[in-house]
Short mmCIF file of C-alpha atoms in Angstrom, two decimals:
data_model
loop_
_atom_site.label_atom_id
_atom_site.label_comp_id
_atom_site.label_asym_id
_atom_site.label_seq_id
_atom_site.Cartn_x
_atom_site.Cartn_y
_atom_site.Cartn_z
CA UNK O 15 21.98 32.71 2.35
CA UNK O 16 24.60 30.14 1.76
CA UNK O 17 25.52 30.86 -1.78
CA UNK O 18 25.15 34.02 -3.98
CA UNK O 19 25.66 34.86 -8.04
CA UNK O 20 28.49 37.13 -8.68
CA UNK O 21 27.94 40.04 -11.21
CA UNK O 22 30.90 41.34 -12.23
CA UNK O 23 30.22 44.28 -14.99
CA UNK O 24 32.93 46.13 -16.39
CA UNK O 25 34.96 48.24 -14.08
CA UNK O 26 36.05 45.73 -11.36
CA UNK O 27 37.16 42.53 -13.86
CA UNK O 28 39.01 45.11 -16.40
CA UNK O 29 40.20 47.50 -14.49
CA UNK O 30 40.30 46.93 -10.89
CA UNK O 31 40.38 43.42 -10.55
CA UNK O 32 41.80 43.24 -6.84
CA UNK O 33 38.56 44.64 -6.28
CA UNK O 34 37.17 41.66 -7.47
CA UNK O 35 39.76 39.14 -6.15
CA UNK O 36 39.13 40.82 -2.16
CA UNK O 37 35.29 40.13 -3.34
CA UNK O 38 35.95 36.51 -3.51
CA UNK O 39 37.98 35.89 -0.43
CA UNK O 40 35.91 37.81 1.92
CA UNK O 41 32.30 35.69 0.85
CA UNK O 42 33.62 32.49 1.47
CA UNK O 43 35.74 33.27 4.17
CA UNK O 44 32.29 35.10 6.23
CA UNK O 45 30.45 31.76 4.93
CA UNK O 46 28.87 32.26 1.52
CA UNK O 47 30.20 31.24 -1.51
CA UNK O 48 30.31 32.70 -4.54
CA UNK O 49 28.66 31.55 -8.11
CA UNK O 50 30.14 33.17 -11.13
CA UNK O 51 26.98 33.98 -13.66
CA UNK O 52 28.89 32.22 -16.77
CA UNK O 53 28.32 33.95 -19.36
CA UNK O 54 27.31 37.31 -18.14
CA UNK O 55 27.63 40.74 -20.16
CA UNK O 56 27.85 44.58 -19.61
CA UNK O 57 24.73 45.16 -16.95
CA UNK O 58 24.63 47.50 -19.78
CA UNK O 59 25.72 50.97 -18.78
CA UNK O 60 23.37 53.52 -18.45
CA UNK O 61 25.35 54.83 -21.65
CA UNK O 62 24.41 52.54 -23.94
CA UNK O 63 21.44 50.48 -24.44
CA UNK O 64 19.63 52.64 -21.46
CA UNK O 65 20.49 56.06 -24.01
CA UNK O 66 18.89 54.61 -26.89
CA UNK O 67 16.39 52.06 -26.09
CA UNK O 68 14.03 50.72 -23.32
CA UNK O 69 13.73 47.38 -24.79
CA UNK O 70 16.32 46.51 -25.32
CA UNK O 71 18.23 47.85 -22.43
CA UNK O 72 15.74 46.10 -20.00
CA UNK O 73 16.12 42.48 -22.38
CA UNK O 74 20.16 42.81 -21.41
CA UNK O 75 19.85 43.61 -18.15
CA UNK O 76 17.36 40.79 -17.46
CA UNK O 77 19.37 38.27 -19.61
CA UNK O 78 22.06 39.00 -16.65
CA UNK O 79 19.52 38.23 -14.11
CA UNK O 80 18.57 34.96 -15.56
CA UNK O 81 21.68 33.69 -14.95
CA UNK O 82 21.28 33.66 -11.52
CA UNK O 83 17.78 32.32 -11.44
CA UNK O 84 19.37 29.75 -13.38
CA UNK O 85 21.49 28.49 -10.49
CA UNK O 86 18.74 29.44 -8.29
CA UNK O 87 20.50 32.34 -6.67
CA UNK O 88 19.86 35.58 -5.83
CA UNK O 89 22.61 38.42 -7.79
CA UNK O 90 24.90 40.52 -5.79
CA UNK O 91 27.05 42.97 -7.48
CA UNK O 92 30.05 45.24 -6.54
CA UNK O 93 29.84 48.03 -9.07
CA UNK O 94 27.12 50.59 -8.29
CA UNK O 95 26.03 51.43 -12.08
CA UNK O 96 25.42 47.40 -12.13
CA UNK O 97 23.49 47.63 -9.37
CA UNK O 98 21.60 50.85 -9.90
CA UNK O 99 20.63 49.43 -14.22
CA UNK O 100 20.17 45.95 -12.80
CA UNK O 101 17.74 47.22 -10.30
CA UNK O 102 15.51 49.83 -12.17
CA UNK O 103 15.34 47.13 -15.00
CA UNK O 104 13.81 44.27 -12.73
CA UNK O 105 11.40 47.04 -11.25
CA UNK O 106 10.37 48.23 -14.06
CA UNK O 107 9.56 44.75 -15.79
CA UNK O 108 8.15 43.48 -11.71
CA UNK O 109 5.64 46.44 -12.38
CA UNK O 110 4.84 46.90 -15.76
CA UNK O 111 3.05 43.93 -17.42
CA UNK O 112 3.14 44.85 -20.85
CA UNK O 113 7.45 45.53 -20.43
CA UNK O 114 7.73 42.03 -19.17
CA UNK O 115 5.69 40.65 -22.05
CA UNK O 116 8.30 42.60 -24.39
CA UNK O 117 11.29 41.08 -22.59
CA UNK O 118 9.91 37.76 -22.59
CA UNK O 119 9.50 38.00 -26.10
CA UNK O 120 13.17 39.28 -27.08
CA UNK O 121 14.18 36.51 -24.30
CA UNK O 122 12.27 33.81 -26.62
CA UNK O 123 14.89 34.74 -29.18
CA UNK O 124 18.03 33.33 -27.23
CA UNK O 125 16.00 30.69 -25.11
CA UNK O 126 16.06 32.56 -22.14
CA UNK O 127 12.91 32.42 -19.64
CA UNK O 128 12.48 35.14 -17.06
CA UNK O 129 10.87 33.76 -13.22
CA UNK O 130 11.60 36.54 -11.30
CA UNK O 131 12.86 34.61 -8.62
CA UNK O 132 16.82 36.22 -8.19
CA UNK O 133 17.03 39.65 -6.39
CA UNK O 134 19.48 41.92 -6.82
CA UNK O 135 21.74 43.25 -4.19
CA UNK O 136 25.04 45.26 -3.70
CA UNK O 137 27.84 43.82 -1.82
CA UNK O 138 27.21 46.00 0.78
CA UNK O 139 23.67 44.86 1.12
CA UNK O 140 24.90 41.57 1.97
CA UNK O 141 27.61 42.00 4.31
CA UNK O 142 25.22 44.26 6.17
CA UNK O 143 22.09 42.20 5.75
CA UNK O 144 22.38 38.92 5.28
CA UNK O 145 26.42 38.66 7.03
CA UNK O 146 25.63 41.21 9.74
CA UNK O 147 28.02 43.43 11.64
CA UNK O 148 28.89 41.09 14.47
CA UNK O 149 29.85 38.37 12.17
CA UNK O 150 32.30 40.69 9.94
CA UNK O 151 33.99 42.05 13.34
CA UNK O 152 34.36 38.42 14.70
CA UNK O 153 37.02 37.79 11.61
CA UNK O 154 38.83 40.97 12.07
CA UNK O 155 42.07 40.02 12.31
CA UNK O 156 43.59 43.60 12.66
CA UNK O 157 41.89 46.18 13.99
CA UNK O 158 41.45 49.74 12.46
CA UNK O 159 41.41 50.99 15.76
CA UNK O 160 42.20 54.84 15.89
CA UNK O 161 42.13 55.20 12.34
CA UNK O 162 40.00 57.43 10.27
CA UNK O 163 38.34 56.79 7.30
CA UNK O 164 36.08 59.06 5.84
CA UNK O 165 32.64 57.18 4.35
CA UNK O 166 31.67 57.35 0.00
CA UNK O 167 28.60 55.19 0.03
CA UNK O 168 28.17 56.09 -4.21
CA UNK O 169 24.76 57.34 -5.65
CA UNK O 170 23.31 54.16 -7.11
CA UNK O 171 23.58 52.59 -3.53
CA UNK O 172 21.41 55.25 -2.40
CA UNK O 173 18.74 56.66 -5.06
CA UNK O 174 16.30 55.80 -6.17
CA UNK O 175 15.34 54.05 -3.17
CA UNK O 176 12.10 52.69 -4.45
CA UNK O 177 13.59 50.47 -6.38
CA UNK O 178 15.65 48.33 -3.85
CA UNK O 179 15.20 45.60 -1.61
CA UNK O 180 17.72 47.02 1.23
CA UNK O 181 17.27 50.91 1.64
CA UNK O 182 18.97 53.27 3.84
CA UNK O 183 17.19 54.67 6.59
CA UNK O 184 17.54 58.34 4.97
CA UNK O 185 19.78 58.12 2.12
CA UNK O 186 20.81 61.24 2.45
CA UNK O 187 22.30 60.13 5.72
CA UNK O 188 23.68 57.22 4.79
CA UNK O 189 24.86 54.98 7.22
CA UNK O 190 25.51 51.21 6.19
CA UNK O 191 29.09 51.95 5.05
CA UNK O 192 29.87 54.00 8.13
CA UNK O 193 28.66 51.06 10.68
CA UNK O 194 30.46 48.06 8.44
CA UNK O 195 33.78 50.65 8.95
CA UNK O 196 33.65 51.00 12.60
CA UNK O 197 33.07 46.87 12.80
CA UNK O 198 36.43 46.62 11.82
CA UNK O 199 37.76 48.94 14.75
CA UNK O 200 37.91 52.59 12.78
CA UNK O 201 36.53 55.79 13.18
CA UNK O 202 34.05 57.09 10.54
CA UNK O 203 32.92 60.66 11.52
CA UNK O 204 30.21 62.43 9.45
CA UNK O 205 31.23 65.15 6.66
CA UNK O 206 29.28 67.91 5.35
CA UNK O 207 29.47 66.49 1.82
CA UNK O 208 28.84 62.82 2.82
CA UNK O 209 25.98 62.06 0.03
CA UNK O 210 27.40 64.24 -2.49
CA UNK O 211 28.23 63.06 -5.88
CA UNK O 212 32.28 62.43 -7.22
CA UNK O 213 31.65 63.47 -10.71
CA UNK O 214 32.23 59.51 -12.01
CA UNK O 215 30.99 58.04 -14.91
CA UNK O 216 28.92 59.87 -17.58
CA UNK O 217 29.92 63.49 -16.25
CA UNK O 218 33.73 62.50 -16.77
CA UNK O 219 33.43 61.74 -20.22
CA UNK O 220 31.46 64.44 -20.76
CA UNK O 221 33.31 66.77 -19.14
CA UNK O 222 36.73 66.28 -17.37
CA UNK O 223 37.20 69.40 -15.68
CA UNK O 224 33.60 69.71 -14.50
CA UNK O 225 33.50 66.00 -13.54
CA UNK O 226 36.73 66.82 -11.68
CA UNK O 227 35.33 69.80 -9.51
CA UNK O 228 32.97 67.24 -7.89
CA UNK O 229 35.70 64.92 -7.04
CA UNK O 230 38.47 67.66 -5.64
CA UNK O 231 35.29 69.98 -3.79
CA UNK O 232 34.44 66.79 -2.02
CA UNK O 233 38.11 65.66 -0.89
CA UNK O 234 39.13 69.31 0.27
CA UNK O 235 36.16 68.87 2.22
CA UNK O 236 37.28 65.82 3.65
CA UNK O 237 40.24 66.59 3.85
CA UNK O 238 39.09 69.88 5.87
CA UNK O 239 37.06 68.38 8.03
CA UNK O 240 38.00 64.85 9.17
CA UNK O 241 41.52 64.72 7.80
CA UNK O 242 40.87 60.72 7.06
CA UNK O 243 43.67 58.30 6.67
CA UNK O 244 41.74 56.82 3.88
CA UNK O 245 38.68 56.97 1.63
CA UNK O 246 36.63 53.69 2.06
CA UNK O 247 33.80 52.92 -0.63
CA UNK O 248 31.42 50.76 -1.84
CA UNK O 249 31.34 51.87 -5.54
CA UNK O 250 33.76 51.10 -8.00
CA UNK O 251 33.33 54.06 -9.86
CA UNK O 252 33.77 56.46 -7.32
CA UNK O 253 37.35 54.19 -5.97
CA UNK O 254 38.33 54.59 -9.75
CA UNK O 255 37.73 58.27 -9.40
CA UNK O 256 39.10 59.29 -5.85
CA UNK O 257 42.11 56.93 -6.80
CA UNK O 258 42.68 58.63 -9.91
CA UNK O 259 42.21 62.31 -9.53
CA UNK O 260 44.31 62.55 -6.77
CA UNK O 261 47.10 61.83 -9.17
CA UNK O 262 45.92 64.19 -11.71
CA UNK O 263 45.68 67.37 -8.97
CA UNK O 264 48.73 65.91 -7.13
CA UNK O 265 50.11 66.71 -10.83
CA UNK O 266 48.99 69.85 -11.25
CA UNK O 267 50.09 71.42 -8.00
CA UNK O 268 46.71 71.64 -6.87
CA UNK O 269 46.62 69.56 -3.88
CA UNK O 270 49.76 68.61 -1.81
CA UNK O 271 48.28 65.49 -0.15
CA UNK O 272 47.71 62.07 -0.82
CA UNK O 273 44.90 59.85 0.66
CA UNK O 274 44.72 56.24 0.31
CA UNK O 275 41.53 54.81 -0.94
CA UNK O 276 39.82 51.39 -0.73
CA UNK O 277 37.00 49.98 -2.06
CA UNK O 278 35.15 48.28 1.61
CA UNK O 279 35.77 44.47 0.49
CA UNK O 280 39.41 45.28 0.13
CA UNK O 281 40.08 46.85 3.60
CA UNK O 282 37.83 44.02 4.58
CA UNK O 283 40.16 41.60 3.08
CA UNK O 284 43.13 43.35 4.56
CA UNK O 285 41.72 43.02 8.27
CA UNK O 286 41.12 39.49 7.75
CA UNK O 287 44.49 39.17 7.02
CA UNK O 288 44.44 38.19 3.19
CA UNK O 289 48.09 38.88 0.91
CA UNK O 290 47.87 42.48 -0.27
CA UNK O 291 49.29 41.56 -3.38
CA UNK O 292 46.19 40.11 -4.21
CA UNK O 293 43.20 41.74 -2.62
CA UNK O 294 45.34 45.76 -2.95
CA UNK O 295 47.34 45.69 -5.26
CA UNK O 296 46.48 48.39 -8.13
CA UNK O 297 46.26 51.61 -7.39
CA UNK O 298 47.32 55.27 -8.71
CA UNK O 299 47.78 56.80 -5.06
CA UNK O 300 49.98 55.10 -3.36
CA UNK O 301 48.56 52.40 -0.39
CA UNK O 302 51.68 50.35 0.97
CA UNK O 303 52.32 52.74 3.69
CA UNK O 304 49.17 52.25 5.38
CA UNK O 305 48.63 48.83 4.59
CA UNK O 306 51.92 47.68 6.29
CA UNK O 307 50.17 50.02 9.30
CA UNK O 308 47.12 47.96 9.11
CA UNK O 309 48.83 44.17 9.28
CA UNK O 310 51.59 44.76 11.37
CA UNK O 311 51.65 43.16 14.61
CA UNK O 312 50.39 46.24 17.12
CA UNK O 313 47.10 45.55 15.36
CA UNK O 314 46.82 42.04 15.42
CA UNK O 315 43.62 40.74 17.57
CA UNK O 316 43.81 37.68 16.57
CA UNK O 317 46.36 35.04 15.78
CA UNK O 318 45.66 32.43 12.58
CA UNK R 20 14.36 88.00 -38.08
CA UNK R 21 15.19 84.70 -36.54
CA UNK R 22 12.50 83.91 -34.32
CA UNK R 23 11.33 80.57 -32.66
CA UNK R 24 7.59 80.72 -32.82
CA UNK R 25 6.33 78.20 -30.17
CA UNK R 26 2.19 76.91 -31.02
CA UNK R 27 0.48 74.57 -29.05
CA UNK R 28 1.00 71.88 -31.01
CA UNK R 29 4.26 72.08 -30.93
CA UNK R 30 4.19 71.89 -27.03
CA UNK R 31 1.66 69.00 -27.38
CA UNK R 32 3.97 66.83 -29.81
CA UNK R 33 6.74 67.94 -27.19
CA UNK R 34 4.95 66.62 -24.77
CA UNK R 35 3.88 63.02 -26.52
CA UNK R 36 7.46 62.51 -28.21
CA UNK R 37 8.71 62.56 -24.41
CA UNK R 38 5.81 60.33 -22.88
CA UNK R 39 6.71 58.09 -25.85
CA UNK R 40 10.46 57.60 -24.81
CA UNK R 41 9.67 56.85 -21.51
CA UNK R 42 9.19 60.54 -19.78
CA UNK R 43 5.58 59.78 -18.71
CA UNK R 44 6.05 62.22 -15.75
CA UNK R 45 6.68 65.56 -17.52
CA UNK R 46 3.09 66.30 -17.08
CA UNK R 47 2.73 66.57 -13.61
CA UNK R 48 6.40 68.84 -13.20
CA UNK R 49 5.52 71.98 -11.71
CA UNK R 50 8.88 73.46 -11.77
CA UNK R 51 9.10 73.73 -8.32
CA UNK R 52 12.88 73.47 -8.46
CA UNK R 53 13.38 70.52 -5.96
CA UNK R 54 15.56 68.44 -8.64
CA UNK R 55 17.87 71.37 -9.12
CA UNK R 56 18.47 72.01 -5.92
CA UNK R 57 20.22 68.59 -5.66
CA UNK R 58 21.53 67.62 -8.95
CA UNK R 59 25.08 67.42 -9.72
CA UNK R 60 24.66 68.81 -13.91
CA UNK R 61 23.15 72.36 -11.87
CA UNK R 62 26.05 72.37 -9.47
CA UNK R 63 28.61 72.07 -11.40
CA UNK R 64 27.03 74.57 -14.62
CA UNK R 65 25.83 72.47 -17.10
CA UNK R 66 23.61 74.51 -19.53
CA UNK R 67 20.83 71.98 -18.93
CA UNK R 68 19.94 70.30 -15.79
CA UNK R 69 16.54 68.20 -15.28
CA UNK R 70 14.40 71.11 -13.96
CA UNK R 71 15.54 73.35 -17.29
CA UNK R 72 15.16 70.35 -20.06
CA UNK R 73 11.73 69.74 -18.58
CA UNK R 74 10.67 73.32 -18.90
CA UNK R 75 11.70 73.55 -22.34
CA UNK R 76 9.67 70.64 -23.73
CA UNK R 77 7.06 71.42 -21.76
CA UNK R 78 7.18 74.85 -23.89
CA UNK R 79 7.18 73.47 -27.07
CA UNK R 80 10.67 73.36 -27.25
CA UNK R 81 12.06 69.99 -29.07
CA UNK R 82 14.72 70.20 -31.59
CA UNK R 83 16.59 73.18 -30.38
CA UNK R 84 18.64 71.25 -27.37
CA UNK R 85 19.57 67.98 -30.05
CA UNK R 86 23.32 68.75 -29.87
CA UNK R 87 23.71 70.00 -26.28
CA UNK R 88 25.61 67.29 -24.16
CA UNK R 89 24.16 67.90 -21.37
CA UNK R 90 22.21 65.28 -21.20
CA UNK R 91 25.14 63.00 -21.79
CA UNK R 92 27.16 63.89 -18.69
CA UNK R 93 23.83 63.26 -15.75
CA UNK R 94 25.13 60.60 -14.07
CA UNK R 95 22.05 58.89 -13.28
CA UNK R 96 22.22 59.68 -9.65
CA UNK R 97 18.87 59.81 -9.49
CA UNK R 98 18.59 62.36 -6.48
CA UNK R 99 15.81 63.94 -8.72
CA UNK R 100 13.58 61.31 -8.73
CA UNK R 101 14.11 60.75 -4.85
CA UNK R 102 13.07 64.35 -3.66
CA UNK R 103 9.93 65.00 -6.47
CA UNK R 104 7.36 65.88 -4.62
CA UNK R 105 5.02 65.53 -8.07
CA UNK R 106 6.37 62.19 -9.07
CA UNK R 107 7.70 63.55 -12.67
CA UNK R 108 11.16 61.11 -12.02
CA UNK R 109 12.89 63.42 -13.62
CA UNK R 110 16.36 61.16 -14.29
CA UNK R 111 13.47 59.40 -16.61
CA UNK R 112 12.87 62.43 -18.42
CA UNK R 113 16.85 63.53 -19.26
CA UNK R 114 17.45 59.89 -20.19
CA UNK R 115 14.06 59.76 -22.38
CA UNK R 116 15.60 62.97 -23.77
CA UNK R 117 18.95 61.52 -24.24
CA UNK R 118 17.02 58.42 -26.21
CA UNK R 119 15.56 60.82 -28.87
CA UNK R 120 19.16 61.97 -29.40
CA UNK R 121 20.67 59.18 -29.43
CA UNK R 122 18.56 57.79 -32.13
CA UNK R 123 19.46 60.97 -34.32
CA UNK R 124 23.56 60.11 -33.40
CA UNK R 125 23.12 63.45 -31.28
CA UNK R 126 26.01 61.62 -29.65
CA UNK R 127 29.92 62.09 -28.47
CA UNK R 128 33.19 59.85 -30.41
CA UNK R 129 33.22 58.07 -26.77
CA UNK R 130 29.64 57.21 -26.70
CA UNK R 131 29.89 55.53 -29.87
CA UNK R 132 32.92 53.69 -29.02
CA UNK R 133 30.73 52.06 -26.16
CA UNK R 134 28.18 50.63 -28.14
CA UNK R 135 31.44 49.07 -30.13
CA UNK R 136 32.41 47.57 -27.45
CA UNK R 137 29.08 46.38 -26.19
CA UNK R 138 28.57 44.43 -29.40
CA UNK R 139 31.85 43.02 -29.72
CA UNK R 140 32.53 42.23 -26.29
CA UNK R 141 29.58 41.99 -24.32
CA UNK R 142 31.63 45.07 -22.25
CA UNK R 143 30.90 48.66 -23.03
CA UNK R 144 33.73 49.13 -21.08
CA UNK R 145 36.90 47.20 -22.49
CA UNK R 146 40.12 47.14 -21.80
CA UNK R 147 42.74 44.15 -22.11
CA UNK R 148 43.37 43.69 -18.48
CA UNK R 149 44.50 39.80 -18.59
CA UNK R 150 48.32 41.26 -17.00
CA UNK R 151 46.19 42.96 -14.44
CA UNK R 152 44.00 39.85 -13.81
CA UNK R 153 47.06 37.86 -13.27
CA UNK R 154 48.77 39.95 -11.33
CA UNK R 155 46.43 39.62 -8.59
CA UNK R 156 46.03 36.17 -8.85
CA UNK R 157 42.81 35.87 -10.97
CA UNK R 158 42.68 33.89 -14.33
CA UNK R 159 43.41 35.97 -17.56
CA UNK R 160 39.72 36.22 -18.85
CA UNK R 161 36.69 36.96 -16.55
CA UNK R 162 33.89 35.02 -16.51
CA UNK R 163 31.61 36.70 -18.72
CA UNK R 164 31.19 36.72 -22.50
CA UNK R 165 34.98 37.53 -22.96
CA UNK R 166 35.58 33.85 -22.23
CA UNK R 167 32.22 32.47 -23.69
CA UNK R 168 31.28 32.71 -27.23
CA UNK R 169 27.71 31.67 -27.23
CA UNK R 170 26.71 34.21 -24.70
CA UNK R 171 28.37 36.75 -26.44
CA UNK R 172 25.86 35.89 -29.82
CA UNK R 173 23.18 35.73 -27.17
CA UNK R 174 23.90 39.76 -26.35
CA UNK R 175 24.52 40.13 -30.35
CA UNK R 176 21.08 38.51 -31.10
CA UNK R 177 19.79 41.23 -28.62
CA UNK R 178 21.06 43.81 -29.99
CA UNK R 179 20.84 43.15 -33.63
CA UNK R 180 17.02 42.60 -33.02
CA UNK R 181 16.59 46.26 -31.27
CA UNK R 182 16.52 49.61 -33.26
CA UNK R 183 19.67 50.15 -32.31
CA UNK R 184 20.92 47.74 -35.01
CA UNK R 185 19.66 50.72 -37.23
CA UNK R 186 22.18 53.46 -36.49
CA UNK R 187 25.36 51.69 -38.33
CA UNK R 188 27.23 51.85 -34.46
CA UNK R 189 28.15 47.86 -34.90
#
């Protein structure tokens, strides 16, 4: 794979967009370059067009994947709800004749065409895939030897596996995240609430305090058990939410800790020795401390 | 005396209105429990989880759960779906569920403010974030249909040709 389409969705351009900026340094820099799908939209969000109707929600979706059959790419995708709608839209049109021939038609209103040709993957699918482990821990600049980090993989990486091209042994074991974490020198021991869910995303605006339960259950656990020196994901939504709550029950007097949290690409990015100020740069609980720990010279493997 | 008197044929138009918004699977649920036992809307006390909004369609029950947001806050996790051992896919059922609620604005002030944004945009989630963008080194606008008109009227062409056009939310 020497070049791969870029879908952004929501979350990471808007409102965590060092997410995206670690996301294009890393590629390039592990040899595949990124192609931004011009023009793409919401993937949409399983709140809207997925809520109301099938149609339509699988004509957006597969609009998006045009674009990258377009270029003659396959998609890749950072944001988990992108890659979970994305997904269960191209199955369900791969395997159900008469919803491609309704897509095709609404398509046939904007000049689209759908081949089927682009996949869709998660960024984590393709560093562990196509990049490989040995590749990503040949570019580690600093190690993240003797640190901790405790694993969020994020539910649309994981269920429903039917629907994906790379699947997880036993995704209720998940492993992929834990492995591309301990290429880069750390530790990333098992928890008892590894697959469980941080309350992200439809439950939050639903219902705060419930959505919020999830989120503080599963960091006292952590925090219990493996005592991590950060939270390392692959989902945007569940950085957004780890980042964020901490503040809120840091707030409220209900926790009195604070652990830094990364999305992978970013800690990624900081091992290979990319500016900070770019690749970390927004967050609600505070990272500087450990990310002078992880580029200062005691970890350096490797000069420029 | 208020009473809901249940028939057949009310669980048999149950039954079809579901299958008709894509919930083909209700048919085959048993109720065995399996997509409780893992589902975050159960954990954390929602009145309705999958296994509970199956059983009351399958029991004729249609109407009575419109304006319970249960629905609204599954996050799509889809751990149902994974451990049915009867193939129902239950996350299909909730969200054909959701769809029949939607259509009758069964819905919350965010919700609507998403399909806003959708239309507008091309982003149901918006937020001006061009500081942000700089700040880390990235141009102001993304490259999506924030910075590119005609694919925006591509996603407007899409939507104003679905039934969602309908419901006055653009």
């Amino acid at each position: 794979m020497e070049k791969i389409g870029l879908f952004l969705g929501c979350n990471i351009p808007l409102k965590a967009p060092d997410i995206e900026q670690s996301i294009r340094k890393v590629f390039p820099a592990l040899g595949v370059e990124i192609v931004d799908l011009v023009g793409a939209s919401c993937c949409p969000a399983w709140g809207t067009a997925p809520s109301f109707d099938i149609d339509t929600w699988l004509a957006l979706s597969i609009r998006n994947i045009v674009l990258a059959e377009e270029q003659g790419v396959d998609l890749m995708t950072g944001c988990n709800s992108c890659f979970g709608v994305l997904s269960e839209a191209k199955h369900l049109v791969d395997h159900h004749p008469e919803k491609r021939k309704v897509v095709e038609q609404k398509l046939a209103l904007i000049e689209k065409q759908y081949k089927g040709t682009a996949q869709v993957y998660h960024v984590m699918h393709v560093l562990y895939k196509e990049i490989g482990l040995d590749r990503i821990a040949e570019k580690v600049k600093y190690t993240l030897k003797q640190l901790r980090v405790a694993v969020q993989t994020g539910c649309h990486l994981l269920w429903p596996s039917e629907v994906m091209q790379v699947k997880e042994q036993n995704p209720f074991y998940p492993t992929m995240l834990k492995e591309l974490c301990e290429a880069l020198g750390a530790d990333a021991p098992h928890y008892s609430k590894l697959e469980s869910c941080c309350g992200m995303g439809a439950m939050r605006s639903t219902d705060q305090e419930k959505s919020l339960s999830l989120a503080k259950e599963k960091l006292l656990c952590m925090k219990e058990e493996i005592d991590p020196d950060m939270i390392v994901t692959t989902c945007s939504s569940c950085y957004l939410q780890f980042d964020g709550a901490q503040k809120i029950f840091r707030d409220r007097g209900e926790i009195d800790f604070s652990i830094p949290v990364f999305y992978y690409t970013q800690l990624l990015a900081l091992c290979m020795g990319f500016d900070p100020s770019e690749v970390a740069a927004l967050s609600q609980t505070p990272r500087e401390e450990i990310i002078s720990r992880i580029q200062s010279k005691a970890r350096m493997v490797k000069e420029d | 005396m208020n009473v809901i008197n249940v028939t057949s044929k009310n669980r048999q138009e149950a039954i079809e209105k579901i299958i008709a918004l894509g919930g083909e699977g209700i048919v085959r649920c048993i109720q065995c429990g399996a997509c409780a036992s893992v589902c975050p809307l159960a954990r954390t006390g929602f009145t309705l989880n999958c296994k509970k909004l199956i059983r009351l369609i399958q029991t004729g029950h249609w109407e009575e759960m419109i304006e319970d947001p249960s629905t609204w806050a599954c996050v799509a996790c889809n751990r149902c779906t994974e451990v049915c051992p009867r193939d129902v896919k239950p996350s299909e059922i909730i969200f054909a569920y959701r769809r029949f609620q939607a259509m009758e604005l069964a819905i919350s002030t965010s919700a609507t403010m998403s399909q806003m944004n959708l239309y507008m945009k091309g982003h149901a989630v918006f937020s001006e974030a061009a500081q942000l963008r700089q700040k880390v080194g990235l141009p102001p606008l993304p490259p999506t249909t924030l910075s590119d008109e005609k694919a925006l009227k591509e996603v407007q062409t899409l939507l104003e040709n679905s039934p969602m056009a309908e419901l006055g939310l653009f």
